[in-house]
Coordinates of C-alpha atoms in Angstrom, one line a residue:
X1115 CA -78.5 67.9 110.5
X1116 CA -79.1 71.6 110.7
X1117 CA -76.8 71.7 113.8
X1118 CA -73.6 71.3 111.7
X1119 CA -74.4 74.8 110.4
X1120 CA -74.1 76.5 113.8
X1121 CA -71.0 78.7 113.7
X1122 CA -68.1 77.7 115.9
X1123 CA -68.0 81.0 117.6
X1124 CA -71.4 82.4 118.4
X1125 CA -72.4 86.2 117.8
X1126 CA -75.7 88.0 118.1
X1127 CA -75.9 89.4 114.6
X1128 CA -74.9 86.1 112.9
X1129 CA -77.4 83.9 114.9
X1130 CA -80.2 86.6 114.2
X1131 CA -79.3 86.5 110.5
X1132 CA -79.4 82.7 110.3
X1133 CA -82.8 82.7 112.3
X1134 CA -84.2 85.2 109.9
X1135 CA -83.3 83.3 106.9
X1136 CA -84.5 80.0 108.5
X1137 CA -81.1 78.4 108.2
X1138 CA -81.1 77.7 111.9
X1139 CA -83.5 77.6 114.8
X1140 CA -82.9 78.3 118.5
X1141 CA -83.5 74.6 119.1
X1142 CA -80.7 73.6 116.7
X1143 CA -78.4 76.1 118.4
X1144 CA -79.1 74.8 121.9
X1145 CA -78.7 71.1 120.9
X1146 CA -75.3 72.0 119.4
X1147 CA -74.3 74.0 122.7
X1148 CA -75.3 70.8 124.8
X1149 CA -73.2 68.6 122.6
X1150 CA -70.2 71.1 122.8
X1151 CA -70.5 71.3 126.6
X1152 CA -70.4 67.6 127.0
X1153 CA -67.4 67.2 124.5
X1154 CA -65.3 69.8 126.4
X1155 CA -65.9 68.8 130.1
X1156 CA -62.4 68.7 130.7
X1157 CA -62.2 72.6 130.4
X1158 CA -64.4 72.7 133.7
X1159 CA -66.4 75.5 132.3
X1160 CA -69.8 74.6 134.1
X1161 CA -71.3 74.0 137.5
X1162 CA -74.7 73.7 136.1
X1163 CA -73.9 72.7 132.3
X1164 CA -76.2 73.1 129.4
X1165 CA -79.1 70.5 129.3
X1166 CA -82.0 70.4 127.1
X1167 CA -84.6 69.6 129.8
X1168 CA -83.7 72.6 131.8
X1169 CA -83.4 75.0 128.8
X1170 CA -86.5 73.7 126.8
X1171 CA -89.0 76.0 129.0
X1172 CA -87.1 79.2 127.6
X1173 CA -87.4 77.8 124.1
X1174 CA -91.0 77.4 124.5
X1175 CA -91.3 81.1 125.8
X1176 CA -89.9 82.3 122.4
X1177 CA -92.9 81.0 120.7
X1178 CA -95.0 83.8 122.4
X1179 CA -92.3 86.5 121.6
X1180 CA -91.9 88.6 118.3
X1181 CA -88.3 88.2 117.1
X1182 CA -88.5 91.7 115.8
X1183 CA -89.3 93.2 118.9
X1184 CA -87.0 91.2 121.2
X1185 CA -83.3 92.2 120.4
X1186 CA -82.0 88.9 121.9
X1187 CA -84.4 86.4 120.6
X1188 CA -83.0 83.0 120.7
X1189 CA -79.5 84.1 121.7
X1190 CA -77.8 81.6 124.2
X1191 CA -76.0 83.1 127.3
X1192 CA -74.1 81.7 130.3
X1193 CA -74.4 83.0 133.9
X1194 CA -71.6 83.1 136.4
X1195 CA -72.7 81.0 139.3
X1196 CA -72.9 83.7 141.8
X1197 CA -75.8 85.4 139.9
X1198 CA -79.3 83.9 140.5
X1199 CA -81.3 81.9 137.9
X1200 CA -84.6 80.7 139.3
X1201 CA -84.9 77.2 140.2
X1202 CA -81.1 76.4 139.6
X1203 CA -78.7 76.2 142.6
X1204 CA -76.4 79.2 143.2
X1205 CA -73.1 77.9 144.5
X1206 CA -70.8 80.8 144.3
X1207 CA -68.3 78.0 143.9
X1208 CA -68.8 76.4 147.0
X1209 CA -71.2 73.3 147.3
X1210 CA -72.0 73.8 151.0
X1211 CA -73.0 77.5 150.4
X1212 CA -75.5 76.4 147.6
X1213 CA -79.1 77.6 147.8
X1214 CA -82.0 77.6 145.1
X1215 CA -83.4 80.9 144.3
X1216 CA -87.1 81.2 143.6
X1217 CA -86.5 84.3 141.3
X1218 CA -84.0 85.6 138.7
X1219 CA -81.4 88.3 139.3
X1220 CA -82.8 91.5 137.9
X1221 CA -80.3 91.5 135.1
X1222 CA -81.2 87.9 134.1
X1223 CA -84.8 88.8 134.1
X1224 CA -84.2 91.6 131.6
X1225 CA -82.1 89.4 129.3
X1226 CA -84.8 86.7 129.3
X1227 CA -87.7 89.2 128.6
X1228 CA -85.5 90.4 125.7
X1229 CA -85.5 86.8 124.3
X1230 CA -82.2 85.4 125.5
X1231 CA -81.8 81.9 126.6
X1232 CA -79.9 80.9 129.8
X1233 CA -78.0 77.8 129.1
X1234 CA -76.2 77.1 132.3
X1235 CA -74.3 78.5 135.4
X1236 CA -70.7 79.0 134.8
X1237 CA -67.6 78.0 137.1
X1238 CA -65.7 80.6 139.1
X1239 CA -63.1 81.4 141.6
X1240 CA -64.9 80.4 144.8
X1241 CA -66.8 83.5 146.1
X1242 CA -65.5 85.5 143.3
X1243 CA -62.3 85.9 145.2
X1244 CA -59.5 85.5 142.7
X1245 CA -58.3 86.5 139.2
X1246 CA -56.8 83.2 138.2
X1247 CA -59.7 80.6 137.6
X1248 CA -58.1 77.9 139.5
X1249 CA -59.9 78.4 143.0
X1250 CA -62.9 76.2 142.6
X1251 CA -63.8 72.7 143.9
X1252 CA -65.5 72.1 140.4
X1253 CA -62.0 72.0 138.7
X1254 CA -59.6 74.7 137.3
X1255 CA -61.1 76.4 134.3
X1256 CA -58.7 75.9 131.5
X1257 CA -57.8 78.6 129.0
X1258 CA -59.6 78.5 126.0
X1259 CA -56.6 78.7 123.7
X1260 CA -53.8 76.9 125.8
X1261 CA -55.3 74.5 128.4
X1262 CA -52.0 74.7 130.4
X1263 CA -52.4 78.3 131.2
X1264 CA -54.9 79.9 133.6
X1265 CA -58.1 81.3 132.1
X1266 CA -58.3 84.2 134.6
X1267 CA -61.0 84.8 137.4
X1268 CA -63.0 84.9 139.1
X1269 CA -65.3 84.9 135.9
X1270 CA -63.5 81.9 134.4
X1271 CA -66.3 79.8 133.1
X1272 CA -68.2 82.7 131.8
X1273 CA -65.4 83.9 129.6
X1274 CA -64.4 80.3 128.3
X1275 CA -68.0 79.6 127.5
X1276 CA -68.1 82.3 125.0
X1277 CA -64.5 81.7 123.7
X1278 CA -65.3 78.0 123.2
X1279 CA -68.5 78.6 121.2
X1280 CA -71.1 77.6 123.8
X1281 CA -72.7 81.1 124.5
X1282 CA -72.8 84.3 122.3
X1283 CA -72.2 86.3 125.6
X1284 CA -72.0 85.7 129.1
X1285 CA -72.4 87.4 132.5
X1286 CA -69.5 87.6 134.8
X1287 CA -69.0 90.0 137.9
X1288 CA -66.2 92.6 138.3
X1289 CA -65.0 93.9 141.8
X1290 CA -61.3 94.0 141.3
X1291 CA -60.9 93.0 137.5
X1292 CA -62.9 89.7 137.2
X1293 CA -64.8 91.0 134.2
X1294 CA -61.5 92.2 132.5
X1295 CA -58.7 89.7 133.2
X1296 CA -60.7 86.7 131.7
X1297 CA -61.5 88.7 128.7
X1298 CA -57.7 89.5 128.0
X1299 CA -56.6 85.9 128.5
X1300 CA -59.3 84.5 126.3
X1301 CA -59.3 87.0 123.5
X1302 CA -62.7 88.6 124.2
X1303 CA -64.4 92.0 124.9
X1304 CA -65.0 92.5 128.6
X1305 CA -67.4 95.5 129.4
X1306 CA -67.6 96.6 133.0
X1307 CA -70.3 99.4 133.3
X1308 CA -70.3 102.2 136.0
X1309 CA -71.0 101.1 139.5
X1310 CA -74.7 100.9 139.8
X1311 CA -75.5 101.2 136.0
X1312 CA -76.6 97.5 136.1
X1313 CA -78.6 96.2 139.0
X1314 CA -76.8 93.7 141.2
X1315 CA -80.0 92.3 142.8
X1316 CA -79.8 88.6 142.8
X1317 CA -76.0 88.6 143.0
X1318 CA -73.9 86.9 145.8
X1319 CA -72.0 89.9 147.2
X1320 CA -68.3 89.9 147.4
X1321 CA -67.9 93.7 148.1
X1322 CA -71.4 95.2 147.8
X1323 CA -70.2 98.6 147.4
X1324 CA -67.9 97.8 144.7
X1325 CA -69.4 94.9 142.9
X1326 CA -70.5 95.2 139.2
X1327 CA -72.0 92.4 136.9
X1328 CA -70.4 92.5 133.5
X1329 CA -70.7 90.9 130.0
X1330 CA -68.2 89.1 127.9
X1331 CA -68.5 88.8 124.2
X1332 CA -66.6 88.6 121.0
X1333 CA -67.4 92.1 119.8
X1334 CA -68.0 95.5 121.4
X1335 CA -71.3 95.8 119.6
X1336 CA -72.6 92.7 121.0
X1337 CA -71.6 93.7 124.5
X1338 CA -73.1 97.2 124.1
X1339 CA -76.4 95.5 122.9
X1340 CA -76.4 93.6 126.1
X1341 CA -75.8 96.8 128.1
X1342 CA -78.7 98.5 126.2
X1343 CA -81.1 95.5 127.5
X1344 CA -80.0 95.3 131.2
X1345 CA -79.0 99.0 132.0
X1346 CA -81.4 100.8 134.1
X1347 CA -82.6 101.6 137.7
X1348 CA -83.9 98.9 140.0
X1349 CA -85.9 100.4 142.8
X1350 CA -85.4 97.3 145.1
X1351 CA -81.6 97.3 144.7
X1352 CA -80.0 100.0 147.2
X1353 CA -76.9 100.2 144.9
X1354 CA -78.8 100.8 141.7
X1355 CA -78.3 104.2 140.0
X1356 CA -79.8 105.7 136.9
X1357 CA -76.8 106.3 134.6
X1358 CA -77.4 106.7 131.0
X1359 CA -74.8 105.7 128.3
X1360 CA -74.5 108.3 125.5
X1361 CA -73.8 107.6 121.9
X1362 CA -70.2 106.8 121.2
X1363 CA -68.0 109.7 121.1
X1364 CA -64.1 109.8 120.8
X1365 CA -62.4 111.4 123.8
X1366 CA -60.3 114.7 123.5
X1367 CA -57.0 113.0 124.6
X1368 CA -55.8 109.6 125.4
X1369 CA -53.9 109.3 128.8
X1370 CA -51.1 106.9 129.5
X1371 CA -49.2 106.6 132.7
X1372 CA -45.7 107.9 132.8
X1373 CA -44.5 105.1 135.0
X1374 CA -43.3 102.0 132.9
X1375 CA -45.6 99.0 133.3
X1376 CA -44.5 96.0 135.1
X1377 CA -44.6 92.8 133.2
X1378 CA -44.4 89.4 134.9
X1379 CA -44.6 85.6 134.5
X1380 CA -43.1 83.3 131.8
X1381 CA -44.1 85.5 128.9
X1382 CA -43.1 88.8 130.4
X1383 CA -41.2 89.8 127.4
X1384 CA -43.8 88.7 125.0
X1385 CA -46.4 91.0 127.0
X1386 CA -44.0 93.7 126.9
X1387 CA -43.6 93.9 123.2
X1388 CA -47.2 93.3 122.8
X1389 CA -47.9 96.6 124.9
X1390 CA -45.3 98.5 123.0
X1391 CA -47.1 97.6 119.6
X1392 CA -50.4 98.7 121.3
X1393 CA -48.9 102.0 122.2
X1394 CA -47.7 102.5 118.7
X1395 CA -51.0 101.9 117.2
X1396 CA -52.7 104.1 119.8
X1397 CA -50.3 106.8 118.5
X1398 CA -51.8 106.5 115.1
X1399 CA -55.3 107.1 115.9
X1400 CA -55.0 110.7 115.5
X1401 CA -55.9 111.5 119.1
X1402 CA -53.7 113.5 121.3
X1403 CA -51.7 111.4 123.8
X1404 CA -50.7 112.8 127.4
X1405 CA -48.6 111.0 129.9
X1406 CA -50.1 111.5 133.4
X1407 CA -48.9 110.6 137.0
X1408 CA -50.4 107.2 137.5
X1409 CA -48.4 106.4 140.9
X1410 CA -51.4 106.7 143.0
X1411 CA -53.4 104.0 141.2
X1412 CA -51.1 101.3 142.8
X1413 CA -51.7 103.0 146.0
X1414 CA -55.5 102.9 145.4
X1415 CA -55.4 99.4 144.4
X1416 CA -53.7 98.3 147.6
X1417 CA -56.6 99.5 149.6
X1418 CA -58.9 96.7 148.3
X1419 CA -57.0 93.7 149.7
X1420 CA -54.4 95.3 152.1
X1421 CA -56.7 97.9 153.5
X1422 CA -60.0 97.9 155.3
X1423 CA -62.1 97.2 152.3
X1424 CA -61.2 93.4 152.6
X1425 CA -63.3 93.6 155.6
X1426 CA -66.4 94.0 153.5
X1427 CA -65.9 90.6 152.2
X1428 CA -65.7 89.2 155.7
X1429 CA -68.9 91.1 156.5
X1430 CA -70.6 89.3 153.8
X1431 CA -69.2 85.9 154.1
X1432 CA -67.4 85.7 157.7
X1433 CA -70.4 84.1 159.5
X1434 CA -70.6 81.3 156.7
X1435 CA -66.8 80.6 156.8
X1436 CA -66.8 80.5 160.8
X1437 CA -69.7 78.2 160.8
X1438 CA -68.6 75.9 158.1
X1439 CA -65.3 74.4 158.8
X1440 CA -63.3 73.4 155.8
X1441 CA -66.0 74.3 153.3
X1442 CA -64.0 77.0 151.5
X1443 CA -60.8 76.6 149.6
X1444 CA -57.8 77.2 152.0
X1445 CA -56.4 80.1 149.9
X1446 CA -60.0 81.5 149.5
X1447 CA -60.4 81.3 153.4
X1448 CA -57.1 82.8 154.0
X1449 CA -58.0 85.8 151.9
X1450 CA -61.4 86.2 153.5
X1451 CA -60.0 85.9 157.0
X1452 CA -57.6 88.8 156.4
X1453 CA -60.7 91.0 156.6
X1454 CA -61.1 90.0 160.3
X1455 CA -57.7 91.3 161.4
X1456 CA -58.0 93.9 164.1
X1457 CA -56.3 96.7 162.3
X1458 CA -59.3 96.8 160.0
X1459 CA -61.2 98.9 162.5
X1460 CA -63.5 101.9 162.0
X1461 CA -60.6 104.3 162.2
X1462 CA -58.6 102.7 159.4
X1463 CA -61.8 102.5 157.2
X1464 CA -62.3 106.2 157.5
X1465 CA -58.6 107.0 156.9
X1466 CA -58.8 104.8 153.8
X1467 CA -62.0 106.4 152.5
X1468 CA -60.4 109.9 152.8
X1469 CA -57.2 108.9 151.1
X1470 CA -59.4 107.3 148.4
X1471 CA -61.6 110.3 148.0
X1472 CA -58.4 112.4 147.1
X1473 CA -57.3 109.6 144.6
X1474 CA -60.9 109.7 143.1
X1475 CA -61.0 113.3 142.6
X1476 CA -57.6 113.3 140.9
X1477 CA -58.6 110.3 138.6
X1478 CA -61.7 112.2 137.5
X1479 CA -59.8 115.4 137.0
X1480 CA -57.3 113.6 134.8
X1481 CA -59.9 111.9 132.8
X1482 CA -62.0 114.8 132.1
X1483 CA -63.1 114.2 128.4
X1484 CA -60.2 111.7 128.3
X1485 CA -59.5 108.0 128.4
X1486 CA -56.9 106.1 130.2
X1487 CA -55.4 103.1 128.7
X1488 CA -53.4 100.5 130.4
X1489 CA -52.5 96.8 129.8
X1490 CA -55.4 94.7 131.1
X1491 CA -52.8 92.5 132.8
X1492 CA -48.9 92.4 132.7
X1493 CA -48.5 88.5 132.0
X1494 CA -50.0 85.3 132.6
X1495 CA -49.1 82.0 134.3
X1496 CA -49.4 78.2 133.9
X1497 CA -52.0 76.6 136.2
X1498 CA -49.0 74.8 137.9
X1499 CA -47.3 78.0 138.7
X1500 CA -50.5 79.3 140.3
X1501 CA -51.0 76.1 142.4
X1502 CA -47.2 76.6 143.6
X1503 CA -47.5 80.3 144.5
X1504 CA -51.3 81.0 144.8
X1505 CA -51.2 84.5 146.5
X1506 CA -48.3 86.4 144.6
X1507 CA -49.5 85.2 141.2
X1508 CA -53.0 86.2 141.7
X1509 CA -52.0 89.7 143.2
X1510 CA -50.0 90.4 140.1
X1511 CA -52.9 89.7 137.8
X1512 CA -54.6 92.7 139.4
X1513 CA -51.9 95.4 139.1
X1514 CA -53.8 97.2 136.3
X1515 CA -57.4 96.4 137.3
X1516 CA -57.9 96.7 141.1
X1517 CA -58.0 100.5 141.1
X1518 CA -61.2 100.8 138.7
X1519 CA -64.3 100.4 141.0
X1520 CA -62.5 102.1 144.0
X1521 CA -62.1 105.2 141.9
X1522 CA -65.8 105.0 140.4
X1523 CA -64.5 104.2 136.8
X1524 CA -65.9 102.3 134.1
X1525 CA -63.9 100.1 131.9
X1526 CA -63.7 98.1 128.8
X1527 CA -61.0 95.4 128.0
X1528 CA -60.4 94.7 124.4
X1529 CA -58.1 92.6 122.4
X1530 CA -54.8 93.8 120.9
X1531 CA -52.4 92.2 118.8
X1532 CA -51.4 88.8 120.2
X1533 CA -48.3 88.4 122.2
X1534 CA -47.6 85.3 120.1
X1535 CA -49.6 82.4 118.7
X1536 CA -52.4 81.2 121.1
X1537 CA -51.2 83.9 123.7
X1538 CA -53.8 86.9 123.5
X1539 CA -52.8 90.3 124.9
X1540 CA -55.5 93.0 125.7
X1541 CA -55.7 96.6 126.8
X1542 CA -58.2 98.2 129.1
X1543 CA -59.8 101.7 128.5
X1544 CA -61.0 103.5 131.5
X1545 CA -63.1 106.5 131.9
X1546 CA -65.1 108.4 134.7
X1547 CA -68.4 106.9 135.5
X1548 CA -70.3 109.6 133.5
X1549 CA -68.3 109.0 130.3
X1550 CA -68.7 105.4 129.3
X1551 CA -69.5 106.8 125.7
X1552 CA -65.7 107.7 125.4
X1553 CA -64.3 104.4 126.1
X1554 CA -66.9 102.9 123.7
X1555 CA -65.8 105.4 121.1
X1556 CA -62.3 104.8 121.5
X1557 CA -62.5 101.0 121.8
X1558 CA -64.5 101.1 118.5
X1559 CA -61.6 103.0 116.7
X1560 CA -59.0 100.8 118.2
X1561 CA -60.7 97.5 117.4
X1562 CA -61.4 98.3 113.8
X1563 CA -57.9 99.8 113.1
X1564 CA -57.0 96.2 114.4
X1565 CA -59.3 94.8 112.1
X1566 CA -57.7 96.8 109.1
X1567 CA -54.2 95.6 110.1
X1568 CA -55.5 92.0 109.9
X1569 CA -56.7 92.8 106.3
X1570 CA -60.2 92.0 107.0
X1571 CA -62.2 92.6 103.7
X1572 CA -65.0 94.6 104.9
X1573 CA -66.3 98.1 104.5
X1574 CA -68.2 100.5 107.0
X1575 CA -71.6 101.8 105.8
X1576 CA -73.3 104.8 107.2
X1577 CA -77.2 104.1 107.5
X1578 CA -79.7 106.7 108.2
X1579 CA -83.1 105.3 107.6
X1580 CA -85.2 102.2 107.3
X1581 CA -81.9 100.0 107.5
X1582 CA -81.2 101.1 111.1
X1583 CA -81.6 98.9 114.0
X1584 CA -85.3 98.3 114.9
X1585 CA -86.5 99.5 111.3
X1586 CA -88.2 97.2 108.8
X1587 CA -84.9 97.0 106.4
X1588 CA -82.4 96.1 109.2
X1589 CA -82.8 92.6 108.0
X1590 CA -81.3 93.5 104.8
X1591 CA -78.2 94.6 106.6
X1592 CA -78.0 91.2 108.6
X1593 CA -78.8 89.2 105.5
X1594 CA -75.8 90.7 103.9
X1595 CA -73.5 89.9 107.1
X1596 CA -73.4 93.5 108.3
X1597 CA -72.5 94.0 111.9
X1598 CA -73.8 97.2 113.8
X1599 CA -70.7 99.1 115.1
X1600 CA -71.9 102.4 116.7
X1601 CA -73.9 105.5 116.6
X1602 CA -72.6 108.6 115.0
X1603 CA -73.4 112.0 113.6
X1604 CA -72.5 113.5 110.0
X1605 CA -70.6 116.7 109.8
X1606 CA -72.8 119.7 110.0
X1607 CA -73.3 120.1 106.3
X1608 CA -76.5 118.0 105.6
X1609 CA -80.0 118.2 104.8
X1610 CA -82.5 115.3 105.6
X1611 CA -85.7 115.1 103.7
X1612 CA -88.8 112.7 104.1
X1613 CA -89.4 111.2 100.7
X1614 CA -93.0 110.7 99.4
X1615 CA -93.0 107.2 99.4
X1616 CA -94.8 104.3 101.1
X1617 CA -93.5 103.4 103.6
X1618 CA -92.0 106.8 104.5
X1619 CA -88.2 107.0 104.3
X1620 CA -85.6 109.6 104.5
X1621 CA -83.1 111.2 102.3
X1622 CA -79.8 112.5 103.2
X1623 CA -78.4 115.4 101.0
X1624 CA -74.9 117.1 101.3
X1625 CA -74.9 120.8 101.1
X1626 CA -72.3 123.1 99.8
X1627 CA -72.9 125.4 102.8
X1628 CA -73.4 124.9 106.5
X1629 CA -76.2 122.5 107.3
X1630 CA -77.3 120.1 110.0
X1631 CA -75.5 117.2 111.8
X1632 CA -77.7 114.2 111.3
X1633 CA -77.6 111.1 113.4
X1634 CA -76.7 107.9 111.6
X1635 CA -75.5 104.3 112.3
X1636 CA -72.3 102.9 111.3
X1637 CA -72.4 99.2 110.2
X1638 CA -69.5 96.9 109.0
X1639 CA -70.4 94.8 105.9
X1640 CA -68.3 92.1 104.0
X1641 CA -67.0 93.6 100.8
X1642 CA -68.2 90.3 99.1
X1643 CA -71.9 91.3 100.0
X1644 CA -71.6 95.1 99.4
X1645 CA -72.2 95.1 95.7
X1646 CA -75.4 92.9 96.2
X1647 CA -76.7 95.0 98.8
X1648 CA -76.1 98.3 96.8
X1649 CA -78.3 96.8 94.0
X1650 CA -81.3 96.8 96.3
X1651 CA -81.3 100.5 96.8
X1652 CA -84.0 102.4 94.7
X1653 CA -83.6 105.7 93.2
X1654 CA -83.4 108.5 94.3
X1655 CA -81.3 106.9 97.0
X1656 CA -77.8 105.5 96.5
X1657 CA -74.5 105.0 98.2
X1658 CA -71.8 107.8 98.3
X1659 CA -69.4 109.2 100.6
X1660 CA -70.7 110.5 104.0
X1661 CA -68.6 112.8 106.0
X1662 CA -68.9 112.0 109.8
X1663 CA -68.4 114.3 112.7
X1664 CA -64.7 114.6 113.2
X1665 CA -63.9 114.7 109.4
X1666 CA -63.8 111.0 108.3
X1667 CA -65.6 109.8 105.4
X1668 CA -67.2 106.3 104.9
X1669 CA -69.6 104.9 102.3
X1670 CA -73.2 105.6 103.2
X1671 CA -76.8 106.3 102.0
X1672 CA -77.3 109.6 100.1
X1673 CA -79.9 111.1 98.1
X1674 CA -80.1 112.9 94.8
X1675 CA -80.5 116.6 95.1
X1676 CA -83.4 116.9 92.9
X1677 CA -85.5 114.9 95.3
X1678 CA -85.6 117.8 97.6
X1679 CA -88.0 119.8 95.3
X1680 CA -91.0 117.7 96.4
X1681 CA -89.9 116.5 99.9
X1682 CA -90.4 117.8 103.3
X1683 CA -87.3 119.1 105.0
X1684 CA -86.9 117.3 108.3
X1685 CA -83.3 118.3 109.4
X1686 CA -84.6 119.9 112.4
X1687 CA -85.5 116.5 113.9
X1688 CA -81.7 115.4 114.1
X1689 CA -82.3 112.1 112.5
X1690 CA -84.7 109.6 111.2
X1691 CA -85.4 107.9 114.6
X1692 CA -86.7 111.0 116.1
X1693 CA -88.7 112.0 112.7
X1694 CA -90.4 108.6 112.4
X1695 CA -91.4 108.7 116.0
X1696 CA -93.0 112.2 115.4
X1697 CA -94.8 110.7 112.5
X1698 CA -96.5 107.9 114.4

């Protein structure tokens, strides 16, 4: 059967490559996903599991789509069950709360229009209230690597569906860290955009003023491709904003807090050592490090559950809780009912708002052109330990996450060196809402430094023409196992020409004098495929060393200087994407 060729872990570029080479079809992948979901029922990943009869209409729609024009064509994704998928019950982890929506959430609509296939609704901590993955009547979602440990919440099923090879990416939500803690505990990337950058229309609100929808994936590039598809203003969403994410750029400095982190749980020492290793690696990235006062971050975090913001959860769900006795998990109801305490009055809210505004201003001043790095979490627990002490264990999981949305920050959680075998460790990078490109640039650098430590046999390739995303020869990159990493610019000493060929294509020439900075794409290709790829490049083009902005050099497309004699200089366009648009 073809399905035996479905990769164990699913990624967007690998699936697209296998579709293009006819090695797999989306039907093959979905059949395998259904089998995997059935075989791993005991992980309690799903509330509405993958089933061919529910997914088939989306497979049929693919036949009317052009794979070259739909960036997520045939890519399976999971949806946290507090996000609407038309015709499928939305439970928010509570059977009595369940309703069946007539339309998709906005982000789901955008993904489906881009060719992605929704495969099922994932388990969660009830009403998205928890960071542990154990607060669900549909079962405790088990950690993907060690089933005795927690998976993290509240987006537990979303993360584990990706980590166990049932989805290439998944949608979670993040109010207090629910899109980052499960990423850290399951060795994934968890990307949380700025507040409002992704519409939340069609989301069961926890704290509407703080809620974000997020993505889990195996790579930063997969997460950012999803971001490109779903980001954008939604006029029917009062919380929506128009926030552009600029091309990845490195920050001027990295901030670490001067207060020593707290580590907890049965693996506290292992986590502490893993953090120390991560800090040592950060120190070798060549970016200045500044230790800042972070004492206010914990005080800001406390406002979320100990201050009046918990009343926002009660305003959303209080009527349901009071009219449906015993419908909610006891621990969930306890947390929600705390929002009804009389001390959370209007005066306390304004006091908290004013305090938070000062904290927010301080954070954004500290992070001007900078990125803050913290552990994603300071430890983990067994599921049994969480059952025995549900409040304290959960609270500790949010030590380094709760402040994020209160301070209007964007964040990306990425894997670092594991604490020990089958015990992942991760760090989170924070930036101001306007500087998501800084966390992306630094995360990319950190992750690929990590890959080099693991002796991954790959090479970077700078691409400047028809091999870029969306152009005719992108398929050659994918066929040779290459993965898009980031957008970049060359050092300002290049000329770009339009070669007299059919189809038109550019040539990048390095000058011995000041020139232009040209936009390129950085891809990562297996060394085993690099020679074969280079053999396909026709004269006067070839592969040489391309110097990027910042001074680093990587292999990339170059052109023979002699070709400039008969070619048009198009350096003023800044790159082939702009030049080709002007030619149309």
